[in-house]
JSON list of C-alpha atoms in Angstrom, two decimals:
[
{"chain": "A", "resi": 532, "resn": "UNK", "atom": "CA", "xyz": [47.63, 28.07, -23.41]},
{"chain": "A", "resi": 533, "resn": "UNK", "atom": "CA", "xyz": [47.06, 25.66, -26.30]},
{"chain": "A", "resi": 534, "resn": "UNK", "atom": "CA", "xyz": [46.06, 22.24, -24.94]},
{"chain": "A", "resi": 535, "resn": "UNK", "atom": "CA", "xyz": [45.64, 18.99, -26.84]},
{"chain": "A", "resi": 536, "resn": "UNK", "atom": "CA", "xyz": [43.15, 16.76, -25.03]},
{"chain": "A", "resi": 537, "resn": "UNK", "atom": "CA", "xyz": [43.21, 13.05, -25.88]},
{"chain": "A", "resi": 538, "resn": "UNK", "atom": "CA", "xyz": [40.13, 11.06, -24.95]},
{"chain": "A", "resi": 539, "resn": "UNK", "atom": "CA", "xyz": [38.08, 14.23, -25.38]},
{"chain": "A", "resi": 540, "resn": "UNK", "atom": "CA", "xyz": [34.84, 12.35, -26.10]},
{"chain": "A", "resi": 541, "resn": "UNK", "atom": "CA", "xyz": [35.12, 10.33, -22.91]},
{"chain": "A", "resi": 542, "resn": "UNK", "atom": "CA", "xyz": [33.12, 10.91, -19.73]},
{"chain": "A", "resi": 543, "resn": "UNK", "atom": "CA", "xyz": [35.53, 13.45, -18.25]},
{"chain": "A", "resi": 544, "resn": "UNK", "atom": "CA", "xyz": [36.76, 14.90, -21.53]},
{"chain": "A", "resi": 545, "resn": "UNK", "atom": "CA", "xyz": [33.36, 15.96, -22.78]},
{"chain": "A", "resi": 546, "resn": "UNK", "atom": "CA", "xyz": [32.93, 18.12, -19.66]},
{"chain": "A", "resi": 547, "resn": "UNK", "atom": "CA", "xyz": [36.54, 19.25, -19.27]},
{"chain": "A", "resi": 548, "resn": "UNK", "atom": "CA", "xyz": [37.05, 20.57, -22.82]},
{"chain": "A", "resi": 549, "resn": "UNK", "atom": "CA", "xyz": [34.33, 23.25, -22.56]},
{"chain": "A", "resi": 550, "resn": "UNK", "atom": "CA", "xyz": [35.57, 24.17, -19.08]},
{"chain": "A", "resi": 551, "resn": "UNK", "atom": "CA", "xyz": [39.12, 24.69, -20.38]},
{"chain": "A", "resi": 552, "resn": "UNK", "atom": "CA", "xyz": [37.78, 26.78, -23.26]},
{"chain": "A", "resi": 553, "resn": "UNK", "atom": "CA", "xyz": [35.67, 28.84, -20.84]},
{"chain": "A", "resi": 554, "resn": "UNK", "atom": "CA", "xyz": [38.86, 29.64, -18.95]},
{"chain": "A", "resi": 555, "resn": "UNK", "atom": "CA", "xyz": [40.52, 31.01, -22.08]},
{"chain": "A", "resi": 556, "resn": "UNK", "atom": "CA", "xyz": [42.51, 28.01, -23.27]},
{"chain": "A", "resi": 557, "resn": "UNK", "atom": "CA", "xyz": [42.80, 27.10, -26.95]},
{"chain": "A", "resi": 558, "resn": "UNK", "atom": "CA", "xyz": [41.77, 23.44, -26.92]},
{"chain": "A", "resi": 559, "resn": "UNK", "atom": "CA", "xyz": [42.31, 20.81, -29.59]},
{"chain": "A", "resi": 560, "resn": "UNK", "atom": "CA", "xyz": [40.04, 17.89, -28.69]},
{"chain": "A", "resi": 561, "resn": "UNK", "atom": "CA", "xyz": [40.82, 14.45, -30.16]},
{"chain": "A", "resi": 562, "resn": "UNK", "atom": "CA", "xyz": [39.49, 10.97, -29.67]},
{"chain": "A", "resi": 563, "resn": "UNK", "atom": "CA", "xyz": [39.61, 7.56, -31.34]},
{"chain": "A", "resi": 564, "resn": "UNK", "atom": "CA", "xyz": [37.73, 8.94, -34.38]},
{"chain": "A", "resi": 565, "resn": "UNK", "atom": "CA", "xyz": [40.75, 11.22, -34.98]},
{"chain": "A", "resi": 566, "resn": "UNK", "atom": "CA", "xyz": [43.26, 8.37, -34.86]},
{"chain": "A", "resi": 567, "resn": "UNK", "atom": "CA", "xyz": [44.25, 5.28, -32.91]},
{"chain": "A", "resi": 568, "resn": "UNK", "atom": "CA", "xyz": [47.19, 6.22, -30.67]},
{"chain": "A", "resi": 569, "resn": "UNK", "atom": "CA", "xyz": [48.34, 2.59, -30.64]},
{"chain": "A", "resi": 570, "resn": "UNK", "atom": "CA", "xyz": [49.16, 2.76, -34.36]},
{"chain": "A", "resi": 571, "resn": "UNK", "atom": "CA", "xyz": [52.59, 3.95, -35.53]},
{"chain": "A", "resi": 572, "resn": "UNK", "atom": "CA", "xyz": [52.83, 7.69, -36.13]},
{"chain": "A", "resi": 573, "resn": "UNK", "atom": "CA", "xyz": [49.30, 8.59, -35.02]},
{"chain": "A", "resi": 574, "resn": "UNK", "atom": "CA", "xyz": [50.19, 10.21, -31.68]},
{"chain": "A", "resi": 575, "resn": "UNK", "atom": "CA", "xyz": [53.07, 12.05, -33.33]},
{"chain": "A", "resi": 576, "resn": "UNK", "atom": "CA", "xyz": [50.72, 13.36, -36.04]},
{"chain": "A", "resi": 577, "resn": "UNK", "atom": "CA", "xyz": [48.05, 14.44, -33.55]},
{"chain": "A", "resi": 578, "resn": "UNK", "atom": "CA", "xyz": [50.55, 16.26, -31.35]},
{"chain": "A", "resi": 579, "resn": "UNK", "atom": "CA", "xyz": [52.42, 17.70, -34.33]},
{"chain": "A", "resi": 580, "resn": "UNK", "atom": "CA", "xyz": [49.25, 19.03, -35.96]},
{"chain": "A", "resi": 581, "resn": "UNK", "atom": "CA", "xyz": [48.00, 20.58, -32.72]},
{"chain": "A", "resi": 582, "resn": "UNK", "atom": "CA", "xyz": [51.30, 22.27, -31.78]},
{"chain": "A", "resi": 583, "resn": "UNK", "atom": "CA", "xyz": [50.24, 22.31, -28.10]},
{"chain": "A", "resi": 584, "resn": "UNK", "atom": "CA", "xyz": [51.89, 23.83, -25.07]},
{"chain": "A", "resi": 585, "resn": "UNK", "atom": "CA", "xyz": [50.50, 20.89, -23.11]},
{"chain": "A", "resi": 586, "resn": "UNK", "atom": "CA", "xyz": [48.91, 17.53, -23.79]},
{"chain": "A", "resi": 587, "resn": "UNK", "atom": "CA", "xyz": [46.21, 16.41, -21.38]},
{"chain": "A", "resi": 588, "resn": "UNK", "atom": "CA", "xyz": [46.19, 12.66, -21.93]},
{"chain": "A", "resi": 589, "resn": "UNK", "atom": "CA", "xyz": [42.93, 10.96, -20.99]},
{"chain": "A", "resi": 590, "resn": "UNK", "atom": "CA", "xyz": [42.56, 8.43, -23.82]},
{"chain": "A", "resi": 591, "resn": "UNK", "atom": "CA", "xyz": [42.17, 5.01, -22.24]},
{"chain": "A", "resi": 592, "resn": "UNK", "atom": "CA", "xyz": [40.36, 1.72, -22.28]},
{"chain": "A", "resi": 593, "resn": "UNK", "atom": "CA", "xyz": [38.07, 1.89, -19.26]},
{"chain": "A", "resi": 594, "resn": "UNK", "atom": "CA", "xyz": [35.66, -0.22, -17.22]},
{"chain": "A", "resi": 595, "resn": "UNK", "atom": "CA", "xyz": [37.04, -2.99, -15.11]},
{"chain": "A", "resi": 596, "resn": "UNK", "atom": "CA", "xyz": [34.76, -5.59, -16.66]},
{"chain": "A", "resi": 597, "resn": "UNK", "atom": "CA", "xyz": [35.46, -4.57, -20.27]},
{"chain": "A", "resi": 598, "resn": "UNK", "atom": "CA", "xyz": [39.19, -4.37, -19.59]},
{"chain": "A", "resi": 599, "resn": "UNK", "atom": "CA", "xyz": [39.24, -7.84, -18.06]},
{"chain": "A", "resi": 600, "resn": "UNK", "atom": "CA", "xyz": [37.40, -9.21, -21.09]},
{"chain": "A", "resi": 601, "resn": "UNK", "atom": "CA", "xyz": [39.89, -7.67, -23.54]},
{"chain": "A", "resi": 602, "resn": "UNK", "atom": "CA", "xyz": [43.22, -7.47, -21.76]},
{"chain": "A", "resi": 603, "resn": "UNK", "atom": "CA", "xyz": [45.33, -7.16, -24.89]},
{"chain": "A", "resi": 604, "resn": "UNK", "atom": "CA", "xyz": [43.45, -4.08, -26.09]},
{"chain": "A", "resi": 605, "resn": "UNK", "atom": "CA", "xyz": [43.57, -2.62, -22.59]},
{"chain": "A", "resi": 606, "resn": "UNK", "atom": "CA", "xyz": [47.34, -3.02, -22.45]},
{"chain": "A", "resi": 607, "resn": "UNK", "atom": "CA", "xyz": [47.74, -1.69, -25.99]},
{"chain": "A", "resi": 608, "resn": "UNK", "atom": "CA", "xyz": [45.72, 1.46, -25.31]},
{"chain": "A", "resi": 609, "resn": "UNK", "atom": "CA", "xyz": [46.61, 2.16, -21.70]},
{"chain": "A", "resi": 610, "resn": "UNK", "atom": "CA", "xyz": [50.31, 1.28, -21.76]},
{"chain": "A", "resi": 611, "resn": "UNK", "atom": "CA", "xyz": [51.52, 1.45, -25.34]},
{"chain": "A", "resi": 612, "resn": "UNK", "atom": "CA", "xyz": [49.15, 4.26, -26.33]},
{"chain": "A", "resi": 613, "resn": "UNK", "atom": "CA", "xyz": [50.25, 6.32, -23.34]},
{"chain": "A", "resi": 614, "resn": "UNK", "atom": "CA", "xyz": [53.90, 5.69, -24.23]},
{"chain": "A", "resi": 615, "resn": "UNK", "atom": "CA", "xyz": [53.37, 6.90, -27.80]},
{"chain": "A", "resi": 616, "resn": "UNK", "atom": "CA", "xyz": [51.60, 10.05, -26.57]},
{"chain": "A", "resi": 617, "resn": "UNK", "atom": "CA", "xyz": [54.37, 10.69, -24.02]},
{"chain": "A", "resi": 618, "resn": "UNK", "atom": "CA", "xyz": [57.08, 10.28, -26.67]},
{"chain": "A", "resi": 619, "resn": "UNK", "atom": "CA", "xyz": [55.27, 12.55, -29.14]},
{"chain": "A", "resi": 620, "resn": "UNK", "atom": "CA", "xyz": [54.71, 15.15, -26.42]},
{"chain": "A", "resi": 621, "resn": "UNK", "atom": "CA", "xyz": [58.37, 15.13, -25.43]},
{"chain": "A", "resi": 622, "resn": "UNK", "atom": "CA", "xyz": [59.45, 15.37, -29.07]},
{"chain": "A", "resi": 623, "resn": "UNK", "atom": "CA", "xyz": [57.20, 18.42, -29.50]},
{"chain": "A", "resi": 624, "resn": "UNK", "atom": "CA", "xyz": [58.63, 20.03, -26.36]},
{"chain": "A", "resi": 625, "resn": "UNK", "atom": "CA", "xyz": [55.20, 20.21, -24.73]},
{"chain": "A", "resi": 626, "resn": "UNK", "atom": "CA", "xyz": [54.17, 19.34, -21.17]},
{"chain": "A", "resi": 627, "resn": "UNK", "atom": "CA", "xyz": [52.35, 16.08, -20.50]},
{"chain": "A", "resi": 628, "resn": "UNK", "atom": "CA", "xyz": [49.47, 15.96, -18.04]},
{"chain": "A", "resi": 629, "resn": "UNK", "atom": "CA", "xyz": [48.51, 12.35, -17.44]},
{"chain": "A", "resi": 630, "resn": "UNK", "atom": "CA", "xyz": [45.29, 11.32, -15.77]},
{"chain": "A", "resi": 631, "resn": "UNK", "atom": "CA", "xyz": [44.39, 8.09, -14.10]},
{"chain": "A", "resi": 632, "resn": "UNK", "atom": "CA", "xyz": [41.16, 6.43, -13.06]},
{"chain": "A", "resi": 633, "resn": "UNK", "atom": "CA", "xyz": [39.34, 5.50, -9.90]},
{"chain": "A", "resi": 634, "resn": "UNK", "atom": "CA", "xyz": [40.04, 1.87, -10.85]},
{"chain": "A", "resi": 635, "resn": "UNK", "atom": "CA", "xyz": [43.43, 2.18, -9.09]},
{"chain": "A", "resi": 636, "resn": "UNK", "atom": "CA", "xyz": [41.51, 2.25, -5.79]},
{"chain": "A", "resi": 637, "resn": "UNK", "atom": "CA", "xyz": [39.51, -0.90, -6.61]},
{"chain": "A", "resi": 638, "resn": "UNK", "atom": "CA", "xyz": [35.91, -1.22, -5.45]},
{"chain": "A", "resi": 639, "resn": "UNK", "atom": "CA", "xyz": [34.99, 0.88, -2.43]},
{"chain": "A", "resi": 640, "resn": "UNK", "atom": "CA", "xyz": [31.27, 0.44, -2.90]},
{"chain": "A", "resi": 641, "resn": "UNK", "atom": "CA", "xyz": [29.49, 3.67, -2.05]},
{"chain": "A", "resi": 642, "resn": "UNK", "atom": "CA", "xyz": [32.46, 5.10, -0.13]},
{"chain": "A", "resi": 643, "resn": "UNK", "atom": "CA", "xyz": [34.11, 8.18, -1.66]},
{"chain": "A", "resi": 644, "resn": "UNK", "atom": "CA", "xyz": [37.74, 8.00, -2.80]},
{"chain": "A", "resi": 645, "resn": "UNK", "atom": "CA", "xyz": [40.16, 10.86, -3.36]},
{"chain": "A", "resi": 646, "resn": "UNK", "atom": "CA", "xyz": [43.88, 11.26, -4.01]},
{"chain": "A", "resi": 647, "resn": "UNK", "atom": "CA", "xyz": [44.68, 10.42, -0.37]},
{"chain": "A", "resi": 648, "resn": "UNK", "atom": "CA", "xyz": [42.92, 7.02, -0.53]},
{"chain": "A", "resi": 649, "resn": "UNK", "atom": "CA", "xyz": [45.52, 4.21, -0.50]},
{"chain": "A", "resi": 650, "resn": "UNK", "atom": "CA", "xyz": [45.93, 2.38, -3.79]},
{"chain": "A", "resi": 651, "resn": "UNK", "atom": "CA", "xyz": [44.96, -1.26, -3.84]},
{"chain": "A", "resi": 652, "resn": "UNK", "atom": "CA", "xyz": [47.20, -3.41, -5.97]},
{"chain": "A", "resi": 653, "resn": "UNK", "atom": "CA", "xyz": [45.81, -6.73, -7.09]},
{"chain": "A", "resi": 654, "resn": "UNK", "atom": "CA", "xyz": [48.38, -9.40, -7.82]},
{"chain": "A", "resi": 655, "resn": "UNK", "atom": "CA", "xyz": [45.80, -11.73, -9.31]},
{"chain": "A", "resi": 656, "resn": "UNK", "atom": "CA", "xyz": [46.24, -10.69, -12.96]},
{"chain": "A", "resi": 657, "resn": "UNK", "atom": "CA", "xyz": [45.31, -14.04, -14.46]}
]
């Protein structure tokens, strides 16, 4: 399977790309250096050039503290950037695999979280 991985230079991406390749997948790894997905046409170009069967979307603004300090960029990358990747993926007829972050569980200290851990929604956005 040909897989386009966005956010490939991130913490998870830099380990996942070689793992996917080791399992026989043809991987196209992209990150911010390859184009800013918040800019018009960039996601469409990246997806179009890769011609993937699937897009594994991990590009994101991360770190609770950094995201709180730059909320506009966080929204641009995480919401608008994801929308542009989703639209480009659909237009190309590929599958979209979207990842999230442990931030949706908020701070659990040293306690482990997994997919069964209840999400904690904070209503204090400002």
